[in-house]
Tab-separated table of C-alpha atoms and ligand atoms in Angstrom:
chain	number	residue	atom	x	y	z
A	1	MET	CA	-0.206	0.035	0.325
A	2	ARG	CA	1.089	3.145	-1.249
A	3	ILE	CA	1.062	5.726	1.329
A	4	GLU	CA	-0.566	9.390	-0.066
A	5	ASP	CA	-0.619	12.931	1.308
A	6	THR	CA	-4.026	12.553	1.928
A	7	ASP	CA	-3.588	9.446	4.678
A	8	ALA	CA	-2.236	10.115	8.477
A	9	LEU	CA	-0.602	7.988	11.166
A	10	ILE	CA	-2.120	8.026	14.256
A	11	VAL	CA	-0.136	6.937	17.264
A	12	VAL	CA	-2.003	5.774	20.001
A	13	ASP	CA	-0.770	5.898	23.603
A	14	VAL	CA	2.772	4.441	23.451
A	15	GLN	CA	3.871	5.830	26.911
A	16	ASN	CA	5.550	4.142	29.425
A	17	ASP	CA	2.912	2.950	31.390
A	18	PHE	CA	1.732	0.946	28.913
A	19	CYS	CA	4.730	-1.301	28.264
A	20	SER	CA	6.781	-3.421	30.094
A	21	GLY	CA	7.085	-2.460	33.829
A	22	GLY	CA	4.824	0.380	33.733
A	23	ALA	CA	2.141	0.653	35.762
A	24	LEU	CA	-0.535	-0.868	33.267
A	25	ALA	CA	1.538	-2.913	31.266
A	26	VAL	CA	0.374	-4.291	28.025
A	27	PRO	CA	1.678	-7.652	27.201
A	28	ARG	CA	4.360	-7.022	24.784
A	29	GLY	CA	3.382	-2.925	24.319
A	30	GLU	CA	6.888	-1.772	23.157
A	31	ALA	CA	6.642	-4.589	20.368
A	32	VAL	CA	4.334	-1.285	18.616
A	33	VAL	CA	7.311	0.778	18.511
A	34	SER	CA	9.784	-0.454	16.187
A	35	PRO	CA	7.155	-0.670	13.152
A	36	ILE	CA	5.879	2.541	13.873
A	37	ASN	CA	9.260	4.042	13.962
A	38	ARG	CA	9.976	2.195	10.353
A	39	ILE	CA	6.704	3.248	8.930
A	40	MET	CA	6.110	7.018	10.164
A	41	GLY	CA	8.754	8.601	7.740
A	42	LYS	CA	5.757	7.538	4.902
A	43	PHE	CA	3.559	10.362	6.570
A	44	GLU	CA	3.054	14.269	5.732
A	45	HIS	CA	0.641	13.820	8.425
A	46	ILE	CA	1.178	12.680	11.660
A	47	VAL	CA	-0.592	12.344	15.192
A	48	PHE	CA	0.420	11.548	18.476
A	49	SER	CA	-2.288	10.962	21.392
A	50	ARG	CA	-1.046	10.591	25.401
A	51	ASP	CA	-3.731	9.113	28.149
A	52	TRP	CA	-3.031	11.950	29.919
A	53	HIS	CA	-4.627	11.553	33.637
A	54	PRO	CA	-4.836	13.563	36.976
A	55	GLU	CA	-4.338	11.876	40.290
A	56	ASP	CA	-7.768	11.414	40.807
A	57	HIS	CA	-9.001	10.200	37.401
A	58	CYS	CA	-12.415	8.542	37.716
A	59	SER	CA	-10.969	5.109	36.188
A	60	PHE	CA	-8.454	4.571	38.975
A	61	SER	CA	-9.241	2.017	41.572
A	62	ASP	CA	-6.846	0.511	44.430
A	63	SER	CA	-7.967	-2.599	43.609
A	64	PRO	CA	-7.880	-2.761	39.961
A	65	GLU	CA	-9.970	-5.363	38.220
A	66	PHE	CA	-7.733	-4.242	35.016
A	67	ARG	CA	-10.885	-3.325	32.762
A	68	ASP	CA	-12.731	-0.358	31.778
A	69	GLY	CA	-13.756	1.728	35.119
A	70	SER	CA	-11.014	-0.106	37.099
A	71	TRP	CA	-7.428	0.849	36.192
A	72	PRO	CA	-4.687	1.099	38.452
A	73	ARG	CA	-2.981	4.131	38.529
A	74	HIS	CA	-1.463	5.178	35.162
A	75	CYS	CA	-0.716	8.264	32.353
A	76	ILE	CA	-0.391	10.830	35.424
A	77	GLN	CA	0.056	14.497	34.314
A	78	ASP	CA	3.772	15.206	33.994
A	79	THR	CA	5.172	11.759	35.032
A	80	PRO	CA	7.188	9.713	33.662
A	81	GLY	CA	4.934	7.181	33.089
A	82	ALA	CA	3.231	9.251	30.802
A	83	GLU	CA	6.174	9.762	28.932
A	84	PHE	CA	6.479	8.372	25.135
A	85	ARG	CA	8.136	5.230	25.190
A	86	GLY	CA	11.847	6.773	24.842
A	87	ASP	CA	12.799	5.208	21.753
A	88	LEU	CA	9.371	5.981	20.053
A	89	ARG	CA	10.100	8.964	16.998
A	90	VAL	CA	8.808	11.515	17.844
A	91	PRO	CA	8.675	14.630	15.177
A	92	LEU	CA	8.223	17.973	16.857
A	93	ASP	CA	5.727	19.042	13.913
A	94	ALA	CA	3.162	16.310	14.660
A	95	TYR	CA	-0.102	17.031	16.033
A	96	PHE	CA	-0.418	15.622	19.554
A	97	ILE	CA	-3.260	15.575	22.052
A	98	GLU	CA	-3.875	14.766	25.268
A	99	LYS	CA	-7.029	13.047	26.423
A	100	GLY	CA	-8.506	11.296	30.172
A	101	THR	CA	-7.490	15.107	31.435
A	102	SER	CA	-10.725	15.817	33.312
A	103	SER	CA	-11.235	13.684	36.181
A	104	GLU	CA	-14.731	12.630	35.713
A	105	VAL	CA	-14.401	11.502	32.392
A	106	GLU	CA	-12.911	8.574	30.501
A	107	GLN	CA	-11.494	9.597	26.994
A	108	TYR	CA	-10.115	6.520	25.171
A	109	SER	CA	-11.105	7.640	21.707
A	110	ALA	CA	-8.156	9.946	20.064
A	111	PHE	CA	-11.433	11.455	18.756
A	112	SER	CA	-13.116	12.550	22.068
A	113	VAL	CA	-10.812	15.735	22.415
A	114	PRO	CA	-12.183	18.978	19.778
A	115	GLY	CA	-9.978	19.462	17.378
A	116	LEU	CA	-8.607	16.434	15.613
A	117	ALA	CA	-10.918	15.969	13.099
A	118	GLU	CA	-11.208	19.340	11.778
A	119	TRP	CA	-7.558	19.240	11.797
A	120	LEU	CA	-6.865	16.146	9.285
A	121	ARG	CA	-10.083	17.741	6.915
A	122	ARG	CA	-8.022	21.760	7.398
A	123	ARG	CA	-5.069	19.159	6.119
A	124	GLY	CA	-7.030	17.196	3.303
A	125	VAL	CA	-6.808	14.037	4.801
A	126	THR	CA	-9.266	11.444	3.896
A	127	GLN	CA	-7.609	7.705	5.146
A	128	VAL	CA	-6.188	7.658	8.277
A	129	PHE	CA	-4.047	4.708	9.636
A	130	ILE	CA	-4.403	3.771	13.244
A	131	ALA	CA	-1.338	1.963	15.532
A	132	GLY	CA	-0.476	1.650	18.737
A	133	LEU	CA	-1.647	0.954	22.597
A	134	THR	CA	-3.988	-0.325	23.493
A	135	MET	CA	-5.812	-2.733	21.265
A	136	GLU	CA	-9.314	-3.117	22.755
A	137	TYR	CA	-9.563	0.342	24.009
A	138	CYS	CA	-7.664	3.396	22.182
A	139	VAL	CA	-7.412	1.852	19.412
A	140	CYS	CA	-10.354	0.711	19.037
A	141	HIS	CA	-12.165	3.756	20.089
A	142	SER	CA	-10.146	5.456	17.907
A	143	ALA	CA	-11.167	3.528	14.642
A	144	LEU	CA	-14.732	3.533	15.454
A	145	ASP	CA	-14.788	7.244	16.163
A	146	ALA	CA	-12.648	8.175	12.416
A	147	LEU	CA	-14.915	5.842	10.742
A	148	LYS	CA	-17.867	8.121	12.097
A	149	GLU	CA	-16.123	11.250	11.662
A	150	GLY	CA	-16.110	10.019	7.433
A	151	PHE	CA	-12.308	8.323	7.078
A	152	SER	CA	-11.279	5.835	5.787
A	153	VAL	CA	-9.259	3.218	8.598
A	154	TRP	CA	-6.689	1.201	8.696
A	155	VAL	CA	-5.503	-0.535	11.707
A	156	VAL	CA	-1.583	-1.636	11.369
A	157	ALA	CA	-1.733	-5.173	12.671
A	158	ASP	CA	1.695	-5.811	13.753
A	159	ALA	CA	1.300	-2.254	15.012
A	160	VAL	CA	-1.141	-2.735	18.159
A	161	GLN	CA	-1.174	-5.056	21.213
A	162	ALA	CA	-4.162	-5.346	23.705
A	163	VAL	CA	-4.620	-5.560	27.268
A	164	ALA	CA	-6.002	-9.475	27.236
A	165	ALA	CA	-5.218	-11.121	23.878
A	166	GLU	CA	-8.764	-12.419	23.073
A	167	ALA	CA	-10.107	-8.897	24.052
A	168	GLY	CA	-7.894	-7.723	21.299
A	169	LYS	CA	-8.735	-9.985	18.827
A	170	SER	CA	-12.948	-9.459	19.271
A	171	ALA	CA	-12.175	-5.796	18.906
A	172	MET	CA	-10.346	-6.385	15.593
A	173	GLU	CA	-13.722	-8.533	14.760
A	174	GLU	CA	-15.756	-5.524	15.538
A	175	LEU	CA	-13.870	-3.508	13.702
A	176	HIS	CA	-13.704	-5.466	10.853
A	177	LYS	CA	-17.486	-5.789	10.558
A	178	ALA	CA	-17.491	-2.070	10.657
A	179	GLY	CA	-15.415	-1.345	7.565
A	180	VAL	CA	-12.296	-0.698	9.133
A	181	GLN	CA	-9.060	-2.884	6.963
A	182	PHE	CA	-6.052	-4.488	8.204
A	183	LEU	CA	-2.643	-4.239	7.369
A	184	ARG	CA	0.843	-4.984	8.650
A	185	SER	CA	3.416	-2.339	8.479
A	186	PRO	CA	6.221	-3.957	6.105
A	187	ASN	CA	3.063	-3.441	3.176
A	188	ILE	CA	3.269	-0.143	3.278
A	189	SER	CA	5.759	1.833	0.936
B	1	VGL	C1	-6.165	2.882	27.747
B	1	VGL	C2	-6.969	1.091	29.397
B	1	VGL	C3	-6.822	2.662	30.286
B	1	VGL	C4	-5.470	3.080	26.519
B	1	VGL	C5	-6.201	3.953	27.800
B	1	VGL	O1	-4.715	3.485	25.615
B	1	VGL	O2	-6.198	2.245	25.956
B	1	VGL	N1	-6.666	1.843	28.160
B	1	VGL	N2	-6.658	3.993	29.807
B	2	ZN	ZN1	-6.204	5.529	30.942
């Protein structure tokens, strides 16, 4: 698949807390970094989202069950866990989104922050490629919202990881049914 200037890459939540050693470590979370770094140079338009919570975010639990509404404390604003994974390439002219910044609301989707869809449209983007963490939460919600906003949507299947493998697979099936397409990073040129 050849990337055009009407395509954008959306890199979702590649942060320390979602990688090995992090507060909400996803199995092999850091494995998304090399494919993302490899494909990044093809894209004219790149978006990075970060989960960016206050200390008292509503999703935090003292006895976390690692599901929606019951997470360990993670990605707290201005802490090392909330920083991008160190080996991720982060071009400074990208568009950056911080989500989950208010205590009372969960925001899994990068499109839940006002401005992203408009920024993409203003640049002539019609198709988005999504990669990052985590497959069944922020990647899934971002992909569904991207469809709702009228974009063609691809998920880079070797550049995503799930909190739970089975749930990750179900999310991929749900996305496929909704009209999201899948490809692998070596097929991006
Ligand atoms: C996410 C769980 C909690 C994600 C964010 O980035 O997918 N998952 N907060
Ligand atoms: Zn979160």
